[in-house]
Backbone as ProteinMPNN parsed JSONL, in Angstrom:
{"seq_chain_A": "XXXXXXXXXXXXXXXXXXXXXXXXXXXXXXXXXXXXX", "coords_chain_A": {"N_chain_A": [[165.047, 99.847, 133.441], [163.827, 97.353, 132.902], [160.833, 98.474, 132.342], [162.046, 99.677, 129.66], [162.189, 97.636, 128.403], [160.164, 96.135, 128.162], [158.458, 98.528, 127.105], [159.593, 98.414, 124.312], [159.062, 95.528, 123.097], [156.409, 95.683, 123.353], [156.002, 97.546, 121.173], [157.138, 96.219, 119.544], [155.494, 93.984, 118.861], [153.005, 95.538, 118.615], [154.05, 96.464, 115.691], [153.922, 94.265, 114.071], [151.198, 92.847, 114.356], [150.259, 95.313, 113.181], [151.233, 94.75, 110.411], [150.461, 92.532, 110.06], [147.45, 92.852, 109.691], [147.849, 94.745, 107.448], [148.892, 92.5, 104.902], [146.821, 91.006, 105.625], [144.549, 92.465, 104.32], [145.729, 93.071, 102.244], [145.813, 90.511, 100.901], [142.786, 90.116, 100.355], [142.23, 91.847, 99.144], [143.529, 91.309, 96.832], [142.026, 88.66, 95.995], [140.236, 90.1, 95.823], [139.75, 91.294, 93.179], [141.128, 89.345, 91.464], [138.619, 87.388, 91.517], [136.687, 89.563, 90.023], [138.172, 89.389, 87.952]], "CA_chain_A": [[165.551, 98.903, 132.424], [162.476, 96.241, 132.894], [160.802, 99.116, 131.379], [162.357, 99.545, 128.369], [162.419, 96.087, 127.488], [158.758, 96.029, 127.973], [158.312, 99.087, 125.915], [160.065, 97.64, 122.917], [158.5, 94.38, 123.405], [155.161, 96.362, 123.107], [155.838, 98.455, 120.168], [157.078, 95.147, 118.353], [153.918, 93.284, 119.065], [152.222, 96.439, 117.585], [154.2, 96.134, 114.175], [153.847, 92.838, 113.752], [149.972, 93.285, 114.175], [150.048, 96.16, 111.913], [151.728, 93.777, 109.35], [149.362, 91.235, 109.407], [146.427, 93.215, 108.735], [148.346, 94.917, 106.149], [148.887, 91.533, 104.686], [145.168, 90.323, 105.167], [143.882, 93.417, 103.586], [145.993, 92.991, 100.501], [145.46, 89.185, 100.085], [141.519, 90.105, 100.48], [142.133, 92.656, 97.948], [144.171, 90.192, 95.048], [141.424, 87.85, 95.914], [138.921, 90.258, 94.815], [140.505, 91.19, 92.117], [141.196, 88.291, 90.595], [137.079, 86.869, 90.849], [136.091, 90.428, 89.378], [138.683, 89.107, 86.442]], "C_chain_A": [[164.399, 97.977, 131.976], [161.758, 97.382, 131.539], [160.709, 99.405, 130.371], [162.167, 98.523, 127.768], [160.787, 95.793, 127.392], [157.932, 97.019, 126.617], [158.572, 98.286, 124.334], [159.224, 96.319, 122.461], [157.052, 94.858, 122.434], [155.049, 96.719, 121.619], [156.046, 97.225, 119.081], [156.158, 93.982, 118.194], [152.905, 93.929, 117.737], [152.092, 96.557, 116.02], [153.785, 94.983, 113.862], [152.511, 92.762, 113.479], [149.595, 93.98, 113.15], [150.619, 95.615, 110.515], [150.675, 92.859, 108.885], [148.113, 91.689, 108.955], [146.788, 93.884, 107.572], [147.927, 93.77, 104.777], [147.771, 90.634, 104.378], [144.821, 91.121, 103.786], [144.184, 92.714, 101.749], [145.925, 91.97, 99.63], [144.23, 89.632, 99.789], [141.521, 90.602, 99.111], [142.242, 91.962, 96.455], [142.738, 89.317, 95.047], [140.004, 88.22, 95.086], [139.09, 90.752, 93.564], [140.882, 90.001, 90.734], [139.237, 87.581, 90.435], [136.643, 87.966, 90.227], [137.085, 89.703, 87.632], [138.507, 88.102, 85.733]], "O_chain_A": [[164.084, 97.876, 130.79], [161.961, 97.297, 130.327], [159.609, 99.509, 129.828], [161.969, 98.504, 126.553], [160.341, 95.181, 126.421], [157.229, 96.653, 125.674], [157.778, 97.764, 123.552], [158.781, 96.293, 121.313], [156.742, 94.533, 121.288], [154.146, 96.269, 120.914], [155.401, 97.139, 118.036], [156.272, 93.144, 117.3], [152.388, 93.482, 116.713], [151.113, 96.667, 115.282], [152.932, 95.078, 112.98], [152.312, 92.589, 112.276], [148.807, 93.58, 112.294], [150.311, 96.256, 109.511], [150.215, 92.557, 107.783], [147.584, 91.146, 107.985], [146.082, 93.669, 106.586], [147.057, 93.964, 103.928], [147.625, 89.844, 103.445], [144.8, 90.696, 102.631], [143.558, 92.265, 100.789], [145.933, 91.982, 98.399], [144.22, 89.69, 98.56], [141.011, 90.047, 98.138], [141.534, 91.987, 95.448], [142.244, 89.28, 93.92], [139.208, 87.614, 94.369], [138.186, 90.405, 92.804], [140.844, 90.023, 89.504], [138.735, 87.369, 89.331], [135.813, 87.51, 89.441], [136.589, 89.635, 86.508], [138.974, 88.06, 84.595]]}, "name": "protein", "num_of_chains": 1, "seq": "XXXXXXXXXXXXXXXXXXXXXXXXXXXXXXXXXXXXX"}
């Protein structure tokens, strides 16, 4: 049971992570974007 709850735990750490660089990336991106404009 511990386990599982650790798993999950884990994997939603992981998204969350994978969100935020998402998130960087694509501000970085508008940002360059907009000084090239």
């Amino acid at each position: 049971m511990m386990m599982m709850m650790m798993m999950m735990m884990m994997m939603m750490m992981m998204m969350m992570m994978m969100m935020m660089m998402i998130g960087t990336i694509k501000m970085a991106l508008i940002l360059c974007i907009n000084v090239f404009l």
